[in-house]
mmCIF file of C-alpha atoms in Angstrom:
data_model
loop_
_atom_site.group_PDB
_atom_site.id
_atom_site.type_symbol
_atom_site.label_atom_id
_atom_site.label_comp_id
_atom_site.label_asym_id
_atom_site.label_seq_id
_atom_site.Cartn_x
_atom_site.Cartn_y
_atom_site.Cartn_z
ATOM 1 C CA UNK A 39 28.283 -1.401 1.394
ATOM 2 C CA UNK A 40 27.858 -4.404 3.837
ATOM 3 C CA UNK A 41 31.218 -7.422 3.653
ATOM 4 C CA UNK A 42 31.015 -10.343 5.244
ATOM 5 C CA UNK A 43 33.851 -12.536 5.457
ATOM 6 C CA UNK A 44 33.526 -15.887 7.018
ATOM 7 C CA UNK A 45 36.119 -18.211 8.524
ATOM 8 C CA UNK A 46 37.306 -21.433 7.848
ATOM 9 C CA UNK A 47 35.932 -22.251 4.508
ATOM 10 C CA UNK A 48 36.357 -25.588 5.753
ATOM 11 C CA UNK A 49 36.598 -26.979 9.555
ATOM 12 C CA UNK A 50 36.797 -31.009 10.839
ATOM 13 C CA UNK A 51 36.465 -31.662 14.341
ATOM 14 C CA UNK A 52 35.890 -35.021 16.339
ATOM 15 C CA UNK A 53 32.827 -35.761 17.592
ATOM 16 C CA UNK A 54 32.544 -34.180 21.209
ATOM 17 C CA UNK A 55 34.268 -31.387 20.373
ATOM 18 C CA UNK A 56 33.826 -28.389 20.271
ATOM 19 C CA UNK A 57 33.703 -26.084 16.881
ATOM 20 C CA UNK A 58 33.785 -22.858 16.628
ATOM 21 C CA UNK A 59 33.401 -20.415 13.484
ATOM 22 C CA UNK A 60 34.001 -16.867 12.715
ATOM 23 C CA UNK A 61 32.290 -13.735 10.636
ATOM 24 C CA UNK A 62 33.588 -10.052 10.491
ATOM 25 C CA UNK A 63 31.211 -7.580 9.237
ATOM 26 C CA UNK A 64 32.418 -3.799 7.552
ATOM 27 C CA UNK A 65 29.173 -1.809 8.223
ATOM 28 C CA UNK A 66 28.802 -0.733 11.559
ATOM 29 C CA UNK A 67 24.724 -0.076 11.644
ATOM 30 C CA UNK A 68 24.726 -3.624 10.584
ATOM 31 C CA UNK A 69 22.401 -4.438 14.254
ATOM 32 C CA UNK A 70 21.009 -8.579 12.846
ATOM 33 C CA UNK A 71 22.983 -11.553 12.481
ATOM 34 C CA UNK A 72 21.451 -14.968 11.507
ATOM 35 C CA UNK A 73 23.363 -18.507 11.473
ATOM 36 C CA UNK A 74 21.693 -20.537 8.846
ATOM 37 C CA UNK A 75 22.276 -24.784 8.480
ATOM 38 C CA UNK A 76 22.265 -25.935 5.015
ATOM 39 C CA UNK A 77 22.759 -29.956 4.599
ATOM 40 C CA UNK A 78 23.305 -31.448 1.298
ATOM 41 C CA UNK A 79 20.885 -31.079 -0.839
ATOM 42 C CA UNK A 80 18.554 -28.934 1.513
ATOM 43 C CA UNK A 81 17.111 -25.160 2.161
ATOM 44 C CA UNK A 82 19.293 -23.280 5.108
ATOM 45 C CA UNK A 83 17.758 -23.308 7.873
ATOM 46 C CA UNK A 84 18.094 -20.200 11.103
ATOM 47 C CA UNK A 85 19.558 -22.186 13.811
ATOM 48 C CA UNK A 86 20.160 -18.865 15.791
ATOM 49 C CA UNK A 87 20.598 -15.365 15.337
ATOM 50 C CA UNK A 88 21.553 -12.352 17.409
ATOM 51 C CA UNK A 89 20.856 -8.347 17.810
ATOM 52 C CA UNK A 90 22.965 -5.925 18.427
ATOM 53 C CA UNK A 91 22.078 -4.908 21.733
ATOM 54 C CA UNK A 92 23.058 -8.408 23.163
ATOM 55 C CA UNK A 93 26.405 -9.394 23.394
ATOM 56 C CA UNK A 94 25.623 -13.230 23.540
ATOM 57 C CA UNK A 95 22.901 -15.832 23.198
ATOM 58 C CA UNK A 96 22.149 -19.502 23.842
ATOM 59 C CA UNK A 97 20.418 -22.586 23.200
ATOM 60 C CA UNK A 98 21.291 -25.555 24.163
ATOM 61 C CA UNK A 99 24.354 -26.446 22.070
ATOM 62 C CA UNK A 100 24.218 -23.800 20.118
ATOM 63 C CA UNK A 101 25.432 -20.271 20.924
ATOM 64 C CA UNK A 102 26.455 -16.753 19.141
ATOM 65 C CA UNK A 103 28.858 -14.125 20.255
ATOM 66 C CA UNK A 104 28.388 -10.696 18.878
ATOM 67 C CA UNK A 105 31.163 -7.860 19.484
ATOM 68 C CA UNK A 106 30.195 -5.233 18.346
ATOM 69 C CA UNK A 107 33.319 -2.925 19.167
ATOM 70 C CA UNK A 108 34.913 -5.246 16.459
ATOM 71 C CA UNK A 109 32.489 -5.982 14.385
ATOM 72 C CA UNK A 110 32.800 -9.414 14.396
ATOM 73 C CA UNK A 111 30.501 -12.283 15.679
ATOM 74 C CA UNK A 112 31.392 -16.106 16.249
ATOM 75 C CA UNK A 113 29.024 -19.327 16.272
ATOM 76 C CA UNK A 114 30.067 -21.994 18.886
ATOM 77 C CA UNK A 115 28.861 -25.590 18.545
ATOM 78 C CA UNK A 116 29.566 -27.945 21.527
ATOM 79 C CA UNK A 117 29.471 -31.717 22.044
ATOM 80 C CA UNK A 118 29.510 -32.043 17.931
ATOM 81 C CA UNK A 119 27.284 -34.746 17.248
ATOM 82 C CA UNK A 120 27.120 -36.497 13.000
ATOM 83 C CA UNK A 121 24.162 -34.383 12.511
ATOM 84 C CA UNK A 122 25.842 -31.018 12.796
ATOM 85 C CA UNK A 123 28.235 -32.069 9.614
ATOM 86 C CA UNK A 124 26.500 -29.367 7.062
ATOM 87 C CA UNK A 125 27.864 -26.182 5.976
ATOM 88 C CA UNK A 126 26.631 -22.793 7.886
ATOM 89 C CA UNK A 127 26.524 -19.216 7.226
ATOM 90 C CA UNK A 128 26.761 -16.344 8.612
ATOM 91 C CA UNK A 129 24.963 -13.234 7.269
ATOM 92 C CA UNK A 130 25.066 -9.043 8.605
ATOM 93 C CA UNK A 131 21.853 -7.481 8.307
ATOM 94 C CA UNK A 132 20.669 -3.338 9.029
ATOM 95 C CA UNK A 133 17.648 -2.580 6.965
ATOM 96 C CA UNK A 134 16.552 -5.335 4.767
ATOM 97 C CA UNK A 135 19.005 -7.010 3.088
ATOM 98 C CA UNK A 136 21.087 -10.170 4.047
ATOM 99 C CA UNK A 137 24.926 -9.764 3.673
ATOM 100 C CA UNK A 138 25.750 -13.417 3.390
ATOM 101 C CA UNK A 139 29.456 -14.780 4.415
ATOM 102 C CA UNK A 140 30.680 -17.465 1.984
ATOM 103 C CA UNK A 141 30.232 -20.442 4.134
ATOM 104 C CA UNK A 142 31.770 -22.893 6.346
ATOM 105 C CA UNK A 143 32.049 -27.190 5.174
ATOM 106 C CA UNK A 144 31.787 -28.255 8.954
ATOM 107 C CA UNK A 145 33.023 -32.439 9.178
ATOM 108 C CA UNK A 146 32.438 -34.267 12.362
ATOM 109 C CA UNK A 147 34.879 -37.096 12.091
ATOM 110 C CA UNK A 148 33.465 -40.113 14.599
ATOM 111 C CA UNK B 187 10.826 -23.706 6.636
ATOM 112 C CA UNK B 188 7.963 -25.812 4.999
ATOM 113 C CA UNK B 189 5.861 -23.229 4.607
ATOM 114 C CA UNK B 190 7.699 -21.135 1.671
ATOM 115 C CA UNK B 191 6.553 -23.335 -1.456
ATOM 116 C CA UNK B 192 8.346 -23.617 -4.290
ATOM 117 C CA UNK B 193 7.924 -25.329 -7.997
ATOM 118 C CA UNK B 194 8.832 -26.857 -9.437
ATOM 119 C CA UNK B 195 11.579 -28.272 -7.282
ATOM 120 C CA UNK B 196 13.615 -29.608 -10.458
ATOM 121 C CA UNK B 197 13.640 -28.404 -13.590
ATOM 122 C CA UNK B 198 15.262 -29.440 -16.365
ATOM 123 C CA UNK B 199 15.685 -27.168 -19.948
ATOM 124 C CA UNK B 200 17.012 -27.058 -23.147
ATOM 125 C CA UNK B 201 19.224 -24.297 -24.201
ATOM 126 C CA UNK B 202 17.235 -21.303 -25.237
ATOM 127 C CA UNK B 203 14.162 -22.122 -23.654
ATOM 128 C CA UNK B 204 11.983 -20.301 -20.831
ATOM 129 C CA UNK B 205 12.468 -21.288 -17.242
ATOM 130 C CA UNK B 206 9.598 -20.302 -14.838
ATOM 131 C CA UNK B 207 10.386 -20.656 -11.167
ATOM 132 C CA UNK B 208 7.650 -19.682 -8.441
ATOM 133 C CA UNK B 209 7.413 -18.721 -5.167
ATOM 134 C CA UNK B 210 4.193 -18.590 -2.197
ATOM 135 C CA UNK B 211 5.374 -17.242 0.479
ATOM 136 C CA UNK B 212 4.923 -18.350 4.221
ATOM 137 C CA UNK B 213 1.517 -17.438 5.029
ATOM 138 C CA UNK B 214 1.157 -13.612 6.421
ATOM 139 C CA UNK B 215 4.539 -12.524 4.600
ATOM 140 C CA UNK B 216 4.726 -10.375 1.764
ATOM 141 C CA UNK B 217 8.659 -9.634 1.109
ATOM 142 C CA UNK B 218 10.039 -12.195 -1.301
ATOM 143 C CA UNK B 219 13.762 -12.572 -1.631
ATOM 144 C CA UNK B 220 15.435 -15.155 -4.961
ATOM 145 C CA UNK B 221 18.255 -16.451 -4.305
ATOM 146 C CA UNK B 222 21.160 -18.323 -6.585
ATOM 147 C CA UNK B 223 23.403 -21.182 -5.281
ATOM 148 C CA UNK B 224 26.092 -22.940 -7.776
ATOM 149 C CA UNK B 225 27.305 -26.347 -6.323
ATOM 150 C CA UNK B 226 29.700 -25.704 -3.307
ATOM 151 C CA UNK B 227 29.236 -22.067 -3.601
ATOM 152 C CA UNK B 228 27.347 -19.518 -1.099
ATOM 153 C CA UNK B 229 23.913 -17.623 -1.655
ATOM 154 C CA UNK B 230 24.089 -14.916 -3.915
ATOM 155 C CA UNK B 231 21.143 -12.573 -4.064
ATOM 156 C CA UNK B 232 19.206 -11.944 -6.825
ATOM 157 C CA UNK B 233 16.112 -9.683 -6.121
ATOM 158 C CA UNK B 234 13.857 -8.275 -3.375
ATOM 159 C CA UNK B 235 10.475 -7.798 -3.994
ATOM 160 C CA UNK B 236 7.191 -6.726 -2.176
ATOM 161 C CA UNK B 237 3.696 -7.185 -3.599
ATOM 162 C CA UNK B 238 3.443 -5.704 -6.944
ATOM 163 C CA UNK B 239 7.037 -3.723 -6.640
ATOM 164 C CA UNK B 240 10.644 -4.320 -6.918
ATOM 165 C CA UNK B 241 12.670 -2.950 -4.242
ATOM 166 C CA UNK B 242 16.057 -4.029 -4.964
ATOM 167 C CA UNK B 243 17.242 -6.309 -8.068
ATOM 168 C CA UNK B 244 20.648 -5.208 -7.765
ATOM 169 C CA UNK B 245 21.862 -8.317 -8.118
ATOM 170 C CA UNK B 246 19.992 -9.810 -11.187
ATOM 171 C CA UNK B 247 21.655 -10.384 -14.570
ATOM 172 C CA UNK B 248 19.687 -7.125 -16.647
ATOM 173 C CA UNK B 249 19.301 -9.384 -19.548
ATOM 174 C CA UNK B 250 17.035 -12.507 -19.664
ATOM 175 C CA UNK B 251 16.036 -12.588 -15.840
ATOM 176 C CA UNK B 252 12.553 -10.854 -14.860
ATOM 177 C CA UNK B 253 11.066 -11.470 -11.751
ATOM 178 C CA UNK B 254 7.359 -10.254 -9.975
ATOM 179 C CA UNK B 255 5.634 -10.754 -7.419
ATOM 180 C CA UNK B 256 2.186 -9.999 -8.311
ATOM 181 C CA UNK B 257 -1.274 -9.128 -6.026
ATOM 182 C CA UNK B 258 -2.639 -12.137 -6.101
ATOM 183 C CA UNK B 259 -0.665 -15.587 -6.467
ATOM 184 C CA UNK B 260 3.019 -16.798 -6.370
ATOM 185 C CA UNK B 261 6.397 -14.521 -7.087
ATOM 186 C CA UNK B 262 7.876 -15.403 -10.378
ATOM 187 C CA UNK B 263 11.598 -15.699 -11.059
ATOM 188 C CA UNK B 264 11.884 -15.534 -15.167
ATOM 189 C CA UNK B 265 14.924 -16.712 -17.258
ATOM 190 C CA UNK B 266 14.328 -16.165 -20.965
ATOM 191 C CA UNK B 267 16.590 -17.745 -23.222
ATOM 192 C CA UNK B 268 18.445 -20.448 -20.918
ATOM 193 C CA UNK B 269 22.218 -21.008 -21.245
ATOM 194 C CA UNK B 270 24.014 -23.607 -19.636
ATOM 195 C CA UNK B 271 25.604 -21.589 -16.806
ATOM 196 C CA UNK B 272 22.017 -20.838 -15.087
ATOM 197 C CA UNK B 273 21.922 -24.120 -13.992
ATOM 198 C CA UNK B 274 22.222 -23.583 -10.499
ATOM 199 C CA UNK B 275 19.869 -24.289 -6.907
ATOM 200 C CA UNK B 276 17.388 -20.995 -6.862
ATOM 201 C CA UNK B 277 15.963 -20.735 -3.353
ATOM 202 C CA UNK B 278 13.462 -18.160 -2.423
ATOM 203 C CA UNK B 279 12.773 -16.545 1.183
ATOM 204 C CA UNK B 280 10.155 -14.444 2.515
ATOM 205 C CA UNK B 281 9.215 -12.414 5.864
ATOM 206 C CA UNK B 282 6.454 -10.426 7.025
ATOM 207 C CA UNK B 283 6.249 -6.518 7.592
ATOM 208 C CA UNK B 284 9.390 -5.424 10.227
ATOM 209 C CA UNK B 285 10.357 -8.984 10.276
ATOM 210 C CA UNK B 286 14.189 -9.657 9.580
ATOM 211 C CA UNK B 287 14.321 -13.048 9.830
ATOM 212 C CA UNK B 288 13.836 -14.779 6.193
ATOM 213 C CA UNK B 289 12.520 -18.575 6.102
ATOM 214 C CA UNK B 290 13.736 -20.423 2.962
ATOM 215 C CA UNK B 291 11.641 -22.323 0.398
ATOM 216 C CA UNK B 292 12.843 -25.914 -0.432
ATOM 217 C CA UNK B 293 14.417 -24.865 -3.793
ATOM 218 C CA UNK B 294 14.040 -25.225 -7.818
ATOM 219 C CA UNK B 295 17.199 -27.134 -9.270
ATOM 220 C CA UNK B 296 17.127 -26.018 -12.452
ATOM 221 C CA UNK B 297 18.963 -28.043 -15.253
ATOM 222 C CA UNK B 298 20.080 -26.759 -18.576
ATOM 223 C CA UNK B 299 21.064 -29.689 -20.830
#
């Protein structure tokens, strides 16, 4: 079946920069991947997601790189602002079930 | 997305006791999806239902936990029998008919004293 493995468990950057995060999926026909936002306390949220016949996809500050050749796929955050401190996950998807990666504690330090 | 309901949205029960969580679904969607978060910890999936059928509860304890998702009203996530270790955040999803993307419910925090 599906494995998602997500990477860093935890990241800190300073506000204004840039973070980056990282998921490799195992299954191949895996062709949808959501990001999801949780903050303490909250639901997760989709801030983005991406098929697998696009290799990237933006908005605004927010962007997802899919490579499909090796299976992995990589949310970028730039100009980190306070409000993007929550942890995110990633998640592989090819019929209807949600492969979830194990999340990422992202800290903007101001 | 504030149109998955949930409720209660905390709980609180005594050890061997019932716990009923529900679940309406965004309006127009009729795949269900329960989901079980321990502090600091990822989603882990529970159970994927339709209206009036299970699809996949692969990943539901096979004692104590029951869930539906009946015709007409709310899905149900059951937990006869509570032990301490339940206690956990249980967050439903749903989507619509060839829809991937699932929209979360605000979550039941369920305490078991």
């Amino acid at each position: 079946g599906e494995n998602v493995e997500q990477h860093p468990s935890t990241l800190s950057v300073q506000e204004g920069d840039s973070a980056v995060i990282k998921c490799t999926y195992s299954d191949s026909a895996s062709n949808y991947f959501p990001w999801y936002k949780q903050e303490l306390g909250k639901r997760p949220q989709l801030i983005i997601d991406i098929r697998s016949n696009v290799g990237e996809k933006k908005d605004q500050r927010i962007a997802v790189t899919l490579n499909k050749t090796a299976k992995h796929f990589s949310l970028h955050i730039t100009e980190t602002q306070p409000e993007d401190s929550a942890v995110y996950f990633c998640a592989a998807s090819r019929d209807y079930q949600l492969i979830w990666g194990a999340g990422t504690k992202l800290i903007i330090k101001p | 997305n504030a149109g998955v309901m949930q409720n209660p949205r905390h709980l609180v029960r005594r050890r061997g006791q019932e716990a009923r969580l529900r679940c309406s679904p965004m309006k127009g969607h009729s795949h269900v999806y329960w989901y079980r978060q321990l502090p600091e910890e990822g989603l882990k999936f529970m159970v994927y239902l339709q209206k009036e059928n299970i699809i996949d509860e692969s990943g539901m304890p096979k004692e104590r936990f029951s869930a539906e998702f009946p015709k007409e009203g709310p899905s149900i996530l059951r937990i006869q029998q509570v032990v301490r270790g339940d206690s956990a955040a249980y967050f439903c999803a749903s989507t619509g008919q060839g829809i991937e993307t699932q929209y979360f419910g605000p979550g039941t925090r369920l305490l078991v004293l």
